[in-house]
mmCIF file of C-alpha atoms in Angstrom:
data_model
loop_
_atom_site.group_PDB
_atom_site.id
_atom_site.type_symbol
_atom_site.label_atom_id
_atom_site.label_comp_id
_atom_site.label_asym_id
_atom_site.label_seq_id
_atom_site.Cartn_x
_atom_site.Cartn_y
_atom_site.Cartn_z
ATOM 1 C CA UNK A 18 0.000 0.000 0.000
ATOM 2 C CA UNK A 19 3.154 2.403 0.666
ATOM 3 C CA UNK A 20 4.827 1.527 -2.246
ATOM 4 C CA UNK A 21 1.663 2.483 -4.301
ATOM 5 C CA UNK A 22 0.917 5.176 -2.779
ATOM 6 C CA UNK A 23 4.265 6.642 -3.307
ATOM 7 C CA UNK A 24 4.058 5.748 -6.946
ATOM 8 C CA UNK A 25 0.698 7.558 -7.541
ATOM 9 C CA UNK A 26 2.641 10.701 -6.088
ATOM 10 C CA UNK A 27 5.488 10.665 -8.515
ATOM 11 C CA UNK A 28 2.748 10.314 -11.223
ATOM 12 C CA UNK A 29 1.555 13.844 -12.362
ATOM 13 C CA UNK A 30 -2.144 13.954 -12.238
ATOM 14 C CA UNK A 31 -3.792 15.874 -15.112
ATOM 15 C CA UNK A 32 -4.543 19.233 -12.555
ATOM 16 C CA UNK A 33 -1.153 19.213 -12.005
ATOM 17 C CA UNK A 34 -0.384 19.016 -15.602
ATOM 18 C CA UNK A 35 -2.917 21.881 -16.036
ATOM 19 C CA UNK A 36 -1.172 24.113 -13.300
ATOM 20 C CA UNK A 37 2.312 23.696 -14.954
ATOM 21 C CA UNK A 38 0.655 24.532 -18.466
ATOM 22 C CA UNK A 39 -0.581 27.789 -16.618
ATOM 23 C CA UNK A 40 2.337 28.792 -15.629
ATOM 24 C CA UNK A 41 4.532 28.120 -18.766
ATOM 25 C CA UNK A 42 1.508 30.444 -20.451
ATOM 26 C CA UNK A 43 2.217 32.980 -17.592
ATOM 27 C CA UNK A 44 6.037 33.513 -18.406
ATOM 28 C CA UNK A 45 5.259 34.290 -21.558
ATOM 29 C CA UNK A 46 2.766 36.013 -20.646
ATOM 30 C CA UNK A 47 5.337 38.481 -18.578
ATOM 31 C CA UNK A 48 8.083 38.012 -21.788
ATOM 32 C CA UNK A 49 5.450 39.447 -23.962
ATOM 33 C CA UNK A 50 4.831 42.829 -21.495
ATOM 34 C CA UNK A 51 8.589 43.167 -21.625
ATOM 35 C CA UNK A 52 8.288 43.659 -25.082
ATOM 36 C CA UNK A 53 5.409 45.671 -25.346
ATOM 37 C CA UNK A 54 2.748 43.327 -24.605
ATOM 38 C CA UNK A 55 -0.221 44.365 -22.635
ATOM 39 C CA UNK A 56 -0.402 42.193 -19.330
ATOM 40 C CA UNK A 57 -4.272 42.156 -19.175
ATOM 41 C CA UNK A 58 -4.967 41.043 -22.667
ATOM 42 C CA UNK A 59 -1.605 39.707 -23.841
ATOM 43 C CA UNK A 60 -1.877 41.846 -26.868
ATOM 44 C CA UNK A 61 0.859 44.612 -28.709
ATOM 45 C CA UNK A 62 -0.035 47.861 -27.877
ATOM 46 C CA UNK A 63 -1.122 49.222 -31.228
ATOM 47 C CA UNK A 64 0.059 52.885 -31.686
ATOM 48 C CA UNK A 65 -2.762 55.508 -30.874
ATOM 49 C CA UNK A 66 -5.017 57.390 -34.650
ATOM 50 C CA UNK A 67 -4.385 61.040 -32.816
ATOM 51 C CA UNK A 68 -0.730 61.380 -32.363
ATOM 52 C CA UNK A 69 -0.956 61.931 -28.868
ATOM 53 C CA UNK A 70 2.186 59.443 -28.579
ATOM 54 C CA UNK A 71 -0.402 57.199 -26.114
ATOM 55 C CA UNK A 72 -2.657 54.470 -26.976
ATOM 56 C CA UNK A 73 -6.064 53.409 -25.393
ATOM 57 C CA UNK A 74 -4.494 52.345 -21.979
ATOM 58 C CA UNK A 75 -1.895 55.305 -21.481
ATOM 59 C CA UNK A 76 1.407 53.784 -22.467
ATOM 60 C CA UNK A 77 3.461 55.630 -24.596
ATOM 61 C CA UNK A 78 3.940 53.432 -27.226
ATOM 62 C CA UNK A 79 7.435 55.417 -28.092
ATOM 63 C CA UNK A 80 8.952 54.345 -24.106
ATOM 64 C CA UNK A 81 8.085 50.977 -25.182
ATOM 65 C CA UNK A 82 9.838 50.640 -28.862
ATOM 66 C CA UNK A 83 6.949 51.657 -31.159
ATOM 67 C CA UNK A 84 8.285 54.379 -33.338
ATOM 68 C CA UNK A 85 7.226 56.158 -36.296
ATOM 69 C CA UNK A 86 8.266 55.566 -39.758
ATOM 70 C CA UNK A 87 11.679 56.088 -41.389
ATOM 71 C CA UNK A 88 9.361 57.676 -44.206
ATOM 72 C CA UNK A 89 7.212 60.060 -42.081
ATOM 73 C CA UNK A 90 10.562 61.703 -40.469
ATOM 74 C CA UNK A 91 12.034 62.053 -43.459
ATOM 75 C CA UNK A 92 9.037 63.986 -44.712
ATOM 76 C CA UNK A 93 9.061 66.048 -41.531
ATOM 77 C CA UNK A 94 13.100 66.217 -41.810
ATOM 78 C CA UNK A 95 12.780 67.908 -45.532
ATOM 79 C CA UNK A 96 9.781 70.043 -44.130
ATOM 80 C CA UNK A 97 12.499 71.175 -41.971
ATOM 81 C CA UNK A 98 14.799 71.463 -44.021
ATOM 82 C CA UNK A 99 12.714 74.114 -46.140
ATOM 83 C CA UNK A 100 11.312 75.520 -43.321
ATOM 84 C CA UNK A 101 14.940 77.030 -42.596
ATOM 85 C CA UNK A 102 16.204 77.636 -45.861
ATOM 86 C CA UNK A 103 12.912 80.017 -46.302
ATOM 87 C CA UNK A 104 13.643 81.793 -42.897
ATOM 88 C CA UNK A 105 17.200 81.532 -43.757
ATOM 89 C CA UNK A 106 16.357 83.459 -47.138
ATOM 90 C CA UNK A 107 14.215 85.735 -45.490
ATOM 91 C CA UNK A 108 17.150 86.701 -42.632
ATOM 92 C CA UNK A 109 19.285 87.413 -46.287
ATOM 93 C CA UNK A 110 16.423 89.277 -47.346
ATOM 94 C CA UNK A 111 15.697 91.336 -44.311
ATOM 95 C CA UNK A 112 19.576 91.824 -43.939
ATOM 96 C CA UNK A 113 19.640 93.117 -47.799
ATOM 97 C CA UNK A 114 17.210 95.483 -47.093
ATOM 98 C CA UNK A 115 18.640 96.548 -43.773
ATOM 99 C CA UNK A 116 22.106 97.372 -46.040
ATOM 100 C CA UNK A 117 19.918 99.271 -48.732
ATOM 101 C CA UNK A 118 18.114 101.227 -46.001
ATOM 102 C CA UNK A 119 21.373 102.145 -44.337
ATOM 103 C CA UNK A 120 23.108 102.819 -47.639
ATOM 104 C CA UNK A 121 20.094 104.682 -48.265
ATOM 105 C CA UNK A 122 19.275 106.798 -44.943
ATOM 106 C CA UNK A 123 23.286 107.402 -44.315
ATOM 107 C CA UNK A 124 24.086 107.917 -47.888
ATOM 108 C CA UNK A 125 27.194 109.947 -48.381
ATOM 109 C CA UNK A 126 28.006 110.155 -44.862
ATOM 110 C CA UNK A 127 30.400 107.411 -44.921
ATOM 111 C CA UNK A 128 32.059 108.862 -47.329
ATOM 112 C CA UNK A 129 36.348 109.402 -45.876
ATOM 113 C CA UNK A 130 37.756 112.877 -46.099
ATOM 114 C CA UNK A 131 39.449 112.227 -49.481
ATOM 115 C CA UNK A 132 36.025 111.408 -50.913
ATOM 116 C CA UNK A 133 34.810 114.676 -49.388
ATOM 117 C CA UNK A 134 38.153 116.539 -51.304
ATOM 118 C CA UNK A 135 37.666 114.616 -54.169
ATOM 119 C CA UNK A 136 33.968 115.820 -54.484
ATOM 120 C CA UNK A 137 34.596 119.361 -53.295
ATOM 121 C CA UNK A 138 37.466 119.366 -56.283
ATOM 122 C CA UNK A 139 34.364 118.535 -58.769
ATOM 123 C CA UNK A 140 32.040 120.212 -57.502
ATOM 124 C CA UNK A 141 34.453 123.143 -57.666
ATOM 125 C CA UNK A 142 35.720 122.649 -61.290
ATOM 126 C CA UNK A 143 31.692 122.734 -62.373
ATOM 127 C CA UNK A 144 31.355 126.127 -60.781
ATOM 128 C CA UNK A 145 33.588 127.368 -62.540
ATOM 129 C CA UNK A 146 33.386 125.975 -65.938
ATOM 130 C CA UNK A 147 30.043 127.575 -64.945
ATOM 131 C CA UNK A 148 31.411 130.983 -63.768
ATOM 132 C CA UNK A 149 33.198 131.214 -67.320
ATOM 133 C CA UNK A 150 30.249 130.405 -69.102
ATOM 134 C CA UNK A 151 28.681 133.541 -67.520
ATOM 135 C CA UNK A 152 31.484 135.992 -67.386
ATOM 136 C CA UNK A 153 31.595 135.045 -71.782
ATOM 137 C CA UNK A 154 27.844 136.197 -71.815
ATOM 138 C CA UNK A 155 28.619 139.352 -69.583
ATOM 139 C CA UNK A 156 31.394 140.543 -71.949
ATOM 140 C CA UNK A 157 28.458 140.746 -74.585
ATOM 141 C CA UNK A 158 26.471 142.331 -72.403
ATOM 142 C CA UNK A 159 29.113 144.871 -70.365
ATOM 143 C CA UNK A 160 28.859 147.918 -72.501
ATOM 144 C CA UNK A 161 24.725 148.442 -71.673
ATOM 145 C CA UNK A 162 25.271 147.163 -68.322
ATOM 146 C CA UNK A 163 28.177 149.534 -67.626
ATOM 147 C CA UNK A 164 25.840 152.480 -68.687
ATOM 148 C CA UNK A 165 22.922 151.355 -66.663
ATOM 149 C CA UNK A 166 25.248 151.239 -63.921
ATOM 150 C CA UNK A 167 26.376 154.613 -64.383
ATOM 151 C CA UNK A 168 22.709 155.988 -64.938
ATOM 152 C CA UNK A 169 22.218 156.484 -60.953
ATOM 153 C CA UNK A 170 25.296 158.721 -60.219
ATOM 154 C CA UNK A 171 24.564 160.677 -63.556
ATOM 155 C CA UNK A 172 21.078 161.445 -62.287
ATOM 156 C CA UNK A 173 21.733 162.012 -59.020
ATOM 157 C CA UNK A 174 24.792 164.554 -59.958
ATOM 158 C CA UNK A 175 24.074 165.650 -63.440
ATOM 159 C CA UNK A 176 27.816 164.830 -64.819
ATOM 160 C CA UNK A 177 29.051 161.884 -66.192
ATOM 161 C CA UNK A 178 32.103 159.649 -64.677
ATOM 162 C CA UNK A 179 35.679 160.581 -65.721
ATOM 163 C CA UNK A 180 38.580 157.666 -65.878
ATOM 164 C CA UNK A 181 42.028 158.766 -64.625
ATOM 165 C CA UNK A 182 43.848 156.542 -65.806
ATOM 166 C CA UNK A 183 43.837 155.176 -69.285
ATOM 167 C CA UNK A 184 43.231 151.479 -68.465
ATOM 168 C CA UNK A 185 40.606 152.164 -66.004
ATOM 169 C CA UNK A 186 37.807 151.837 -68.670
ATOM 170 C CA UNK A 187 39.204 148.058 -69.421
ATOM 171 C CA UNK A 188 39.716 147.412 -66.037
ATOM 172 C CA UNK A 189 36.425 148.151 -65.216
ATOM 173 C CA UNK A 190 35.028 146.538 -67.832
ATOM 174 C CA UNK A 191 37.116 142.974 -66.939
ATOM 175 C CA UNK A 192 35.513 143.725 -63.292
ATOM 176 C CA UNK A 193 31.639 144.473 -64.685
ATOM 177 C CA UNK A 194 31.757 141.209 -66.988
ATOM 178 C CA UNK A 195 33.391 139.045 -63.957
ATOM 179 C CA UNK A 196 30.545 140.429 -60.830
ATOM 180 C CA UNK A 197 27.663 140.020 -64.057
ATOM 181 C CA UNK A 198 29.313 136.482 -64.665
ATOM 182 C CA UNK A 199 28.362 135.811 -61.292
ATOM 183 C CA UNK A 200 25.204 136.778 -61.622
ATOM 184 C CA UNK A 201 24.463 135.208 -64.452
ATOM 185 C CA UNK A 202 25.749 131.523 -63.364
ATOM 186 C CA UNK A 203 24.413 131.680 -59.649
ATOM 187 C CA UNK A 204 21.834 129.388 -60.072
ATOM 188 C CA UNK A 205 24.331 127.001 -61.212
ATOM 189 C CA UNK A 206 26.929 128.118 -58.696
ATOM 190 C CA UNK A 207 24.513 127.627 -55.659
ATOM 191 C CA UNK A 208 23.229 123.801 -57.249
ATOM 192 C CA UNK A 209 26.728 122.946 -57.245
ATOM 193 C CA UNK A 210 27.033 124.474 -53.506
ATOM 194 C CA UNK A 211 23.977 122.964 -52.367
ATOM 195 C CA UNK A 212 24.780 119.320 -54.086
ATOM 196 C CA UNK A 213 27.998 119.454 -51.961
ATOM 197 C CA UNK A 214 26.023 120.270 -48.730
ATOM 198 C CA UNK A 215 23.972 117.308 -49.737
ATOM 199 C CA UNK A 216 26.772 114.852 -49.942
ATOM 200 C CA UNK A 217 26.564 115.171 -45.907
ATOM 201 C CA UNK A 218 22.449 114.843 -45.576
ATOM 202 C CA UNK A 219 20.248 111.770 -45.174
ATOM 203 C CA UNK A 220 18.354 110.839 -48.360
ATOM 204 C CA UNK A 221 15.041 112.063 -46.900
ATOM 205 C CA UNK A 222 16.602 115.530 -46.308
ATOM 206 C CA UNK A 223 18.408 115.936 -49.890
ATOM 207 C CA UNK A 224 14.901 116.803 -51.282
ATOM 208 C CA UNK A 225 15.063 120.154 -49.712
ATOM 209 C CA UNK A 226 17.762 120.989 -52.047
ATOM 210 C CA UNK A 227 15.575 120.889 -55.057
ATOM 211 C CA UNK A 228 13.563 123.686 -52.907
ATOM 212 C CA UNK A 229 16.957 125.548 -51.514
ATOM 213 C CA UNK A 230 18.419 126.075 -55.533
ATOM 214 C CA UNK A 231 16.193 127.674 -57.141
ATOM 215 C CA UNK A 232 15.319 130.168 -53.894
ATOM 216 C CA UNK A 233 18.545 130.530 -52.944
ATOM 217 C CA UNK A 234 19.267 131.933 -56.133
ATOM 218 C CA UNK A 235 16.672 133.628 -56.698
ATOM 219 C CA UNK A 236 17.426 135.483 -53.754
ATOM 220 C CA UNK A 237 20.619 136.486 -54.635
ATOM 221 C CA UNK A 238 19.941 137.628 -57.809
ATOM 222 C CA UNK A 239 17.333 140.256 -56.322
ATOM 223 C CA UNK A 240 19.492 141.298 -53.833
ATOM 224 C CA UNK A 241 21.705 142.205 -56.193
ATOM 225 C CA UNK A 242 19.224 144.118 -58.212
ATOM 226 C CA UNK A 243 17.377 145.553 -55.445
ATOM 227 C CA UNK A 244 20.565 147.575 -54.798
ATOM 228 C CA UNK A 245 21.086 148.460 -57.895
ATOM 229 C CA UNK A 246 17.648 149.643 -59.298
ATOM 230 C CA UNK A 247 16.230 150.944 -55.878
ATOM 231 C CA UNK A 248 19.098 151.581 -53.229
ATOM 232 C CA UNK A 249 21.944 153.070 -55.324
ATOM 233 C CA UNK A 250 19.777 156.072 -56.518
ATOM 234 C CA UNK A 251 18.569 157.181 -53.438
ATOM 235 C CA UNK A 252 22.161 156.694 -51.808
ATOM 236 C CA UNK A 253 23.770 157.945 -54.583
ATOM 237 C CA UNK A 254 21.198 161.038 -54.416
ATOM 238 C CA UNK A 255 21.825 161.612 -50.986
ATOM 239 C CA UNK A 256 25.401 161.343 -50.378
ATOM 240 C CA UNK A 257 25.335 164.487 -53.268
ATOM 241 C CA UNK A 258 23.208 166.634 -51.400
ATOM 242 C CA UNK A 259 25.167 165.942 -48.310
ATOM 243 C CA UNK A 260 28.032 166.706 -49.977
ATOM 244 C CA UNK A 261 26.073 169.856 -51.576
ATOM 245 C CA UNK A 262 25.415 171.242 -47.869
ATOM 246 C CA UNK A 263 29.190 171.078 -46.924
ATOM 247 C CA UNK A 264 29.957 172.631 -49.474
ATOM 248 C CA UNK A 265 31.989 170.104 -51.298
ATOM 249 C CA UNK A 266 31.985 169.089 -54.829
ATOM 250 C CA UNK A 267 32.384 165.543 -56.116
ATOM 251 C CA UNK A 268 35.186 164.035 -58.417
ATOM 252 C CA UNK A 269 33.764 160.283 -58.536
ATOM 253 C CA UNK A 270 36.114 158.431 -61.272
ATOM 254 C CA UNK A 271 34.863 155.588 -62.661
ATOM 255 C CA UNK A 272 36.953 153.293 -61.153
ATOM 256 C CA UNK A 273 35.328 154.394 -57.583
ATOM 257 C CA UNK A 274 32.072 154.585 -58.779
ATOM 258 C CA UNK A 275 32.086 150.554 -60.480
ATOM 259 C CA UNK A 276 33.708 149.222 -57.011
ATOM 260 C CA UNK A 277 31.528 150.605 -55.261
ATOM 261 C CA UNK A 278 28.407 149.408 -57.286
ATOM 262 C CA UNK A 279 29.556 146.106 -57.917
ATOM 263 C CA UNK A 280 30.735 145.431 -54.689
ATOM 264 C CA UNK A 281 27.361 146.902 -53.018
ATOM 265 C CA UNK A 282 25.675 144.697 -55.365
ATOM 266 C CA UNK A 283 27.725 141.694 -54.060
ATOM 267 C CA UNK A 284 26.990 141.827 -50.450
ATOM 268 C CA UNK A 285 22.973 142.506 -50.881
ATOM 269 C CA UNK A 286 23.136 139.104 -52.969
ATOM 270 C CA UNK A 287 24.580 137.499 -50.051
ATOM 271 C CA UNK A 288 22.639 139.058 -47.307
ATOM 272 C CA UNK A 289 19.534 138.439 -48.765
ATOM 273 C CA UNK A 290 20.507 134.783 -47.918
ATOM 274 C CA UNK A 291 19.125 135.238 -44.257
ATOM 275 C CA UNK A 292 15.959 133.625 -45.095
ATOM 276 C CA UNK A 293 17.416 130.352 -46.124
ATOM 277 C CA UNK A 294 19.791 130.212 -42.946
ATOM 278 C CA UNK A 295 16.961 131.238 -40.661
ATOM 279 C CA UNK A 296 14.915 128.139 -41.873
ATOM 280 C CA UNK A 297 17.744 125.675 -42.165
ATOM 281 C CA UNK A 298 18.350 126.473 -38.403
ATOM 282 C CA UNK A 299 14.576 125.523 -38.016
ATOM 283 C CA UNK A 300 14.772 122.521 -39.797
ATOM 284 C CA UNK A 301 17.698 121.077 -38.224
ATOM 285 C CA UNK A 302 15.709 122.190 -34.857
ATOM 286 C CA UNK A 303 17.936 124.478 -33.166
ATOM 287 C CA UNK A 304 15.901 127.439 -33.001
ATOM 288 C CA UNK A 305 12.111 127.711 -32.331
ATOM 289 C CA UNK A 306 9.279 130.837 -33.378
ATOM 290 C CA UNK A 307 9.374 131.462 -29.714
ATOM 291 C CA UNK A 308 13.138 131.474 -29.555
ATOM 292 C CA UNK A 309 13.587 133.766 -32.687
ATOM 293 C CA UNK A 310 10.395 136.181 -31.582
ATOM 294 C CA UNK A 311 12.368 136.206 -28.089
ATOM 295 C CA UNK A 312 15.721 136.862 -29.377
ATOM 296 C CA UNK A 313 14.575 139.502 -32.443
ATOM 297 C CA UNK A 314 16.302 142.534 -30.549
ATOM 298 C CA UNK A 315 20.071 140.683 -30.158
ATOM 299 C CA UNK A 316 19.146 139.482 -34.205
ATOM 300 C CA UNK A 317 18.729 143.472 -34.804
ATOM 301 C CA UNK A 318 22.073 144.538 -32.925
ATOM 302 C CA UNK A 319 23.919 141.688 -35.137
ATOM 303 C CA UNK A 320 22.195 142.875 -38.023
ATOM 304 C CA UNK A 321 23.434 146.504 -37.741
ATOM 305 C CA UNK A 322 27.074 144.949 -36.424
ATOM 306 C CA UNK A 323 27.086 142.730 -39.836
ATOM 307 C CA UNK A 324 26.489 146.046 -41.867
ATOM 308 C CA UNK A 325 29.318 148.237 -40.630
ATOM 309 C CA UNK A 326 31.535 145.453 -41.150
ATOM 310 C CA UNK A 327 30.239 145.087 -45.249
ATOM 311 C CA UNK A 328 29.691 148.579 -46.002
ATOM 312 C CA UNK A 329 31.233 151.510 -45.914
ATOM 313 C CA UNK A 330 31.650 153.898 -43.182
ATOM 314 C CA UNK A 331 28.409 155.715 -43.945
ATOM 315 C CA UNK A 332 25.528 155.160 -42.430
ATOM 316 C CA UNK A 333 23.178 155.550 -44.873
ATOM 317 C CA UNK A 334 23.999 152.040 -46.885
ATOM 318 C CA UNK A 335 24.356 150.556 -43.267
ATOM 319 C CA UNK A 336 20.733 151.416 -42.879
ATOM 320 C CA UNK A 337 19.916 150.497 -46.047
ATOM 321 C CA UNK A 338 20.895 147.222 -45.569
ATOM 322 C CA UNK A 339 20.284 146.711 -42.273
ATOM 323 C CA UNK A 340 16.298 147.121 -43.149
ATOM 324 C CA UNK A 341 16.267 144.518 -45.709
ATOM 325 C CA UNK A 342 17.731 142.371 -43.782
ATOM 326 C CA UNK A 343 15.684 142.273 -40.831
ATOM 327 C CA UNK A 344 12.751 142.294 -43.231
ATOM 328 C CA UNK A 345 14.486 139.225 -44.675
ATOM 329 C CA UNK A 346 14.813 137.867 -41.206
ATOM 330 C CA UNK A 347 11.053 138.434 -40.533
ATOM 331 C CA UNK A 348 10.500 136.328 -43.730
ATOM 332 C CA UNK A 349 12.782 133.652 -42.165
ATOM 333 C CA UNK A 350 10.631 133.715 -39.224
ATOM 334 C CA UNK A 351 7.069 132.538 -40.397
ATOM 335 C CA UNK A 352 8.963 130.303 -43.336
ATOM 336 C CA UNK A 353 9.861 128.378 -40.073
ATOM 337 C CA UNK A 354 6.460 128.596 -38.832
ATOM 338 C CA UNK A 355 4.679 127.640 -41.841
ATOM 339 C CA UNK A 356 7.016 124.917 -43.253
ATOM 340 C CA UNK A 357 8.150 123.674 -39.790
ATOM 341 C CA UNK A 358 6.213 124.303 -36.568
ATOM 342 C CA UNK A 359 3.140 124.168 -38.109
ATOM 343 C CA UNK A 360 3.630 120.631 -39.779
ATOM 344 C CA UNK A 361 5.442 119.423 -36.690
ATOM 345 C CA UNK A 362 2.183 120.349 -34.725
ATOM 346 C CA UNK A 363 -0.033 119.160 -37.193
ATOM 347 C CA UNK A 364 1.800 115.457 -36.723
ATOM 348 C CA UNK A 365 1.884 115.813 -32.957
ATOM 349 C CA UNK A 366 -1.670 116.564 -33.142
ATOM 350 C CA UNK A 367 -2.326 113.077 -35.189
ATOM 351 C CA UNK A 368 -0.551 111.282 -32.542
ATOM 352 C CA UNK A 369 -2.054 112.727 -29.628
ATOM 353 C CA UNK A 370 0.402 115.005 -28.135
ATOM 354 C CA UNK A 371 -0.648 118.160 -26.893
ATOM 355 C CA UNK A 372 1.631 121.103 -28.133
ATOM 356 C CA UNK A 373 3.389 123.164 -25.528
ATOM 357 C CA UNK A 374 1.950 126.730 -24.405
ATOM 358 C CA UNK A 375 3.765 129.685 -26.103
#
């Protein structure tokens, strides 16, 4: 009975064959959840339809070996790819235009001090090709000129000029044709003057000089005529009867008579620049209305100082061109209002500022 008994025990019954089955299927069962099995249903995690990077139970199915496909990365690799070059050919493109704005805004103000020579030496030579261009048209035109500026004195004294010397007529008729010369080619003189000044200006600010030309010139040339059709006679007339009441009588040569003119004519050109500087130092935002309405009586004292220094020891072509000149000034003054306060406030008032209290 022993010896049976212990025989039926070494014998495996069929539940213990069943248990060891179960537990051979549960090994595998834990092999297959090491490699990406799911333990409840013994399955392969299938990789989730949103791209979430999850499937239906939470695993990641990336932690546990599923991956994407070599083709899909590649696709999003040359997407990439593109994606830079274009922002890579946009950073050129930006940078291009960065260089043409800066070439554009600072213009000529990189230019080194030999380029600043160089184009002072042109600008120069033009002038005066330009200046000899007009002095040939004032030798034509010296002989009628000379007589008109002769016709003051003769009016005002009744006699006509004498020369002392026997070049003095040639010599004064080199000097007529070189001032008229000047006359003649000052618009081109002052484009070439004002194209240099540009060489130093932002690109947005050169445009002014297409305004400054043509008035700056135009200024000088009736500066220069002002004195001679309007001033000279009435100086002319009363420096005689001055002279009358002292009991003096006049020997004007012609020599005295053409420097004088010429040169008068000259420095009322020049001075009738004021309105041009006034404004420039409006534009460029150094002075104000207020500042030039507060400082009018120092601009009158340096008005009369500028004068003397110009004229001649009378005072009666001090006066006479002291007027103009502060008339000229006046002008300067609401040319800054109109062309630079008043657009300044118009663009504050756009934006919302509220202009300071005079």
């Amino acid at each position: 009975m022993a010896e049976s008994e212990d025989k039926n025990a070494e014998t495996p019954t069929p539940r213990d064959l069943a248990k060891a089955g179960e537990s051979i299927e549960a090994g595998s069962d834990e092999s297959a959840v090491g490699a990406g099995a799911n333990p409840q249903t013994g399955q392969p995690h299938e990789a989730p339809q949103d791209g979430s990077g999850r499937n239906e139970n939470g695993y990641n199915y990336e932690r546990l070996g599923e991956s994407k496909d070599d083709d899909e990365y590649e696709d999003e690799e040359d997407e990439d790819d593109e994606d830079d070059d274009e922002d890579d050919d946009d950073e050129d493109d930006d940078d291009e235009d960065e260089d043409d704005e800066d070439e554009d805004e600072v213009g000529r103000r990189k230019m080194t001090l030999v380029e600043h020579l160089e184009e002072l030496r042109t600008r120069i030579i033009r002038a005066a090709i330009g200046l000899a261009v007009g002095v040939g048209i004032a030798m034509i035109l010296s002989q009628p000129v000379l007589q008109i500026i002769n016709k003051p004195f003769e009016e005002a004294v009744g006699k006509k000029l004498v020369a002392i010397d026997m070049m003095d007529p040639f010599n004064r008729f080199m000097r007529i044709s070189l001032y008229m010369g000047i006359i003649i080619a000052a618009p081109w003189i002052f484009y070439q003057l004002w194209m240099f000044i540009a060489a130093g200006l932002y690109k947005h600010e050169r445009k002014y000089v297409v305004y400054a030309v043509p008035f700056s010139a135009s200024l000088f040339i009736t500066g220069a005529l002002f004195f001679l059709f309007y001033i000279s006679p009435m100086l002319l007339k009363a420096f005689f009867i001055f002279n009358q009441w002292m009991g003096v009588d006049m020997m004007v040569t012609l020599e005295n008579h053409v420097t004088f003119m010429t040169n008068m004519m000259m420095v009322f050109g020049f001075c009738f620049q004021m309105p041009i500087a006034v404004l420039i130092l409006g534009k460029m935002g150094l002075v104000t209305v207020k500042t030039l309405g507060h400082y009018r009586r120092h601009v009158i004292v340096a008005i009369l100082i500028l004068a003397a220094l110009v004229t001649s020891p009378s005072p009666l072509d001090q006066i006479a061109l002291a007027i103009p000149m502060w008339m000229l000034y006046e002008i300067g003054v609401l040319l800054v209002y109109f062309l630079v306060e008043k657009k300044r406030r118009a663009e504050d008032a756009a934006m919302g500022y509220k202009p300071i209290e005079d």
